[in-house]
mmCIF file of C-alpha atoms in Angstrom:
data_model
loop_
_atom_site.group_PDB
_atom_site.id
_atom_site.type_symbol
_atom_site.label_atom_id
_atom_site.label_comp_id
_atom_site.label_asym_id
_atom_site.label_seq_id
_atom_site.Cartn_x
_atom_site.Cartn_y
_atom_site.Cartn_z
ATOM 1 C CA UNK A 1 22.204 5.815 9.657
ATOM 2 C CA UNK A 2 18.658 6.551 8.522
ATOM 3 C CA UNK A 3 17.145 9.844 9.557
ATOM 4 C CA UNK A 4 13.554 10.910 8.989
ATOM 5 C CA UNK A 5 12.567 14.564 9.159
ATOM 6 C CA UNK A 6 8.879 15.502 9.141
ATOM 7 C CA UNK A 7 7.390 18.875 8.305
ATOM 8 C CA UNK A 8 4.057 20.399 7.398
ATOM 9 C CA UNK A 9 2.152 20.115 10.643
ATOM 10 C CA UNK A 10 0.147 22.989 12.050
ATOM 11 C CA UNK A 11 -3.217 24.185 13.289
ATOM 12 C CA UNK A 12 -6.305 24.183 11.095
ATOM 13 C CA UNK A 13 -10.039 24.339 11.514
ATOM 14 C CA UNK A 14 -12.226 21.321 10.954
ATOM 15 C CA UNK A 15 -12.737 20.690 7.268
ATOM 16 C CA UNK A 16 -9.350 22.094 6.364
ATOM 17 C CA UNK A 17 -6.336 20.410 4.795
ATOM 18 C CA UNK A 18 -2.682 19.862 5.571
ATOM 19 C CA UNK A 19 0.124 18.130 3.752
ATOM 20 C CA UNK A 20 2.821 16.426 5.764
ATOM 21 C CA UNK A 21 6.236 15.674 4.297
ATOM 22 C CA UNK A 22 8.935 13.311 5.445
ATOM 23 C CA UNK A 23 12.451 13.530 4.073
ATOM 24 C CA UNK A 24 14.380 10.286 4.433
ATOM 25 C CA UNK A 25 18.148 10.485 4.659
ATOM 26 C CA UNK A 26 20.539 7.549 4.566
ATOM 27 C CA UNK A 27 18.097 5.126 2.935
ATOM 28 C CA UNK A 28 20.131 2.934 0.616
ATOM 29 C CA UNK A 29 17.276 0.867 -0.806
ATOM 30 C CA UNK A 30 14.180 2.193 -2.530
ATOM 31 C CA UNK A 31 11.817 -0.695 -1.781
ATOM 32 C CA UNK A 32 11.102 -0.293 1.919
ATOM 33 C CA UNK A 33 7.863 -0.206 3.870
ATOM 34 C CA UNK A 34 7.076 3.367 4.879
ATOM 35 C CA UNK A 35 4.185 4.945 6.670
ATOM 36 C CA UNK A 36 2.637 7.438 9.060
ATOM 37 C CA UNK A 37 1.606 6.902 12.658
ATOM 38 C CA UNK A 38 -0.065 9.304 15.036
ATOM 39 C CA UNK A 39 -0.608 9.663 18.742
ATOM 40 C CA UNK A 40 -3.142 11.840 20.470
ATOM 41 C CA UNK A 41 -2.745 12.849 24.122
ATOM 42 C CA UNK A 42 -3.598 10.003 26.467
ATOM 43 C CA UNK A 43 -4.386 7.709 23.542
ATOM 44 C CA UNK A 44 -2.584 4.737 22.076
ATOM 45 C CA UNK A 45 -0.385 5.288 19.066
ATOM 46 C CA UNK A 46 -2.078 4.172 15.851
ATOM 47 C CA UNK A 47 -1.118 3.593 12.264
ATOM 48 C CA UNK A 48 -2.594 6.049 9.781
ATOM 49 C CA UNK A 49 -1.333 4.868 6.395
ATOM 50 C CA UNK A 50 1.430 2.701 4.972
ATOM 51 C CA UNK A 51 2.967 2.075 1.571
ATOM 52 C CA UNK A 52 4.734 -1.122 0.496
ATOM 53 C CA UNK A 53 7.926 -1.162 -1.529
ATOM 54 C CA UNK A 54 5.811 -1.710 -4.655
ATOM 55 C CA UNK A 55 3.564 1.271 -3.924
ATOM 56 C CA UNK A 56 0.598 -0.609 -2.473
ATOM 57 C CA UNK A 57 -1.125 1.557 0.131
ATOM 58 C CA UNK A 58 -3.178 0.821 3.225
ATOM 59 C CA UNK A 59 -5.203 3.182 5.387
ATOM 60 C CA UNK A 60 -6.797 3.170 8.790
ATOM 61 C CA UNK A 61 -10.582 3.039 8.490
ATOM 62 C CA UNK A 62 -10.830 6.411 10.236
ATOM 63 C CA UNK A 63 -8.951 8.207 7.435
ATOM 64 C CA UNK A 64 -10.020 6.322 4.303
ATOM 65 C CA UNK A 65 -11.270 8.689 1.637
ATOM 66 C CA UNK A 66 -9.751 11.702 3.385
ATOM 67 C CA UNK A 67 -6.002 11.007 3.575
ATOM 68 C CA UNK A 68 -3.603 10.031 0.794
ATOM 69 C CA UNK A 69 -0.100 8.647 1.290
ATOM 70 C CA UNK A 70 2.392 9.065 -1.542
ATOM 71 C CA UNK A 71 6.089 9.129 -2.352
ATOM 72 C CA UNK A 72 8.237 11.023 -4.780
ATOM 73 C CA UNK A 73 9.835 9.090 -7.636
ATOM 74 C CA UNK A 74 13.078 8.572 -5.754
ATOM 75 C CA UNK A 75 11.106 7.283 -2.756
ATOM 76 C CA UNK A 76 13.164 9.394 -0.395
ATOM 77 C CA UNK A 77 10.300 11.729 0.443
ATOM 78 C CA UNK A 78 6.995 10.542 1.876
ATOM 79 C CA UNK A 79 3.844 12.631 1.921
ATOM 80 C CA UNK A 80 0.511 12.535 3.687
ATOM 81 C CA UNK A 81 -2.209 14.690 2.173
ATOM 82 C CA UNK A 82 -4.912 15.207 4.762
ATOM 83 C CA UNK A 83 -8.275 16.613 3.680
ATOM 84 C CA UNK A 84 -11.566 17.134 5.503
ATOM 85 C CA UNK A 85 -9.707 17.180 8.790
ATOM 86 C CA UNK A 86 -11.596 16.479 12.002
ATOM 87 C CA UNK A 87 -10.764 17.343 15.625
ATOM 88 C CA UNK A 88 -10.218 13.623 16.161
ATOM 89 C CA UNK A 89 -7.263 13.825 13.746
ATOM 90 C CA UNK A 90 -5.379 15.939 16.276
ATOM 91 C CA UNK A 91 -2.107 14.422 17.410
ATOM 92 C CA UNK A 92 1.601 14.053 16.827
ATOM 93 C CA UNK A 93 2.270 12.500 13.443
ATOM 94 C CA UNK A 94 5.348 10.343 12.916
ATOM 95 C CA UNK A 95 6.986 9.136 9.743
ATOM 96 C CA UNK A 96 8.278 5.567 9.893
ATOM 97 C CA UNK A 97 10.348 3.258 7.748
ATOM 98 C CA UNK A 98 11.374 -0.364 8.075
ATOM 99 C CA UNK A 99 13.809 -2.334 5.888
ATOM 100 C CA UNK A 100 11.239 -4.799 4.549
ATOM 101 C CA UNK A 101 9.341 -4.757 1.286
ATOM 102 C CA UNK A 102 5.823 -5.400 2.547
ATOM 103 C CA UNK A 103 4.177 -3.578 5.387
ATOM 104 C CA UNK A 104 1.900 -5.443 7.765
ATOM 105 C CA UNK A 105 -1.702 -6.057 6.713
ATOM 106 C CA UNK A 106 -2.937 -4.171 9.737
ATOM 107 C CA UNK A 107 -1.922 -0.539 9.464
ATOM 108 C CA UNK A 108 -1.072 -0.332 13.150
ATOM 109 C CA UNK A 109 0.673 -3.702 13.206
ATOM 110 C CA UNK A 110 4.336 -4.535 12.900
ATOM 111 C CA UNK A 111 7.410 -2.814 14.182
ATOM 112 C CA UNK A 112 9.350 -0.040 12.497
ATOM 113 C CA UNK A 113 13.060 0.393 12.905
ATOM 114 C CA UNK A 114 13.218 4.115 12.169
ATOM 115 C CA UNK A 115 10.975 6.928 13.410
ATOM 116 C CA UNK A 116 10.970 10.643 12.787
ATOM 117 C CA UNK A 117 10.749 13.208 15.561
ATOM 118 C CA UNK A 118 7.106 13.946 14.809
ATOM 119 C CA UNK A 119 5.108 16.936 13.663
ATOM 120 C CA UNK A 120 2.069 18.264 15.519
ATOM 121 C CA UNK A 121 -1.327 18.478 13.861
ATOM 122 C CA UNK A 122 -4.089 20.326 15.688
ATOM 123 C CA UNK A 123 -7.626 20.504 14.309
ATOM 124 C CA UNK A 124 -10.092 22.809 16.014
ATOM 125 C CA UNK A 125 -13.849 22.607 15.771
#
């Protein structure tokens, strides 16, 4: 059974940085679609960034140039480096993985079989 465990969330002031980590346990194949979603209170859940099995990355327009998704060499740890944070980045961030090589073209599109428990990010102005 796949288990995803996020860490690295916290509270920062606008303009600050955070790095989220996601440890993936029970993943038997290294070429899966992985990504990060977030959900702010009373808002719809949205995709933040995804990475295909070949390392191709996609980002939501709202985070392009500020966030970077990456993996370690073994592809069992996923990261999200978040710079120049804004109050609008506040929300619960979830790590996701699905047993397919390519993620959907739209960052928020597609379904993901496995979700982490989430880590809270709060950005104050």
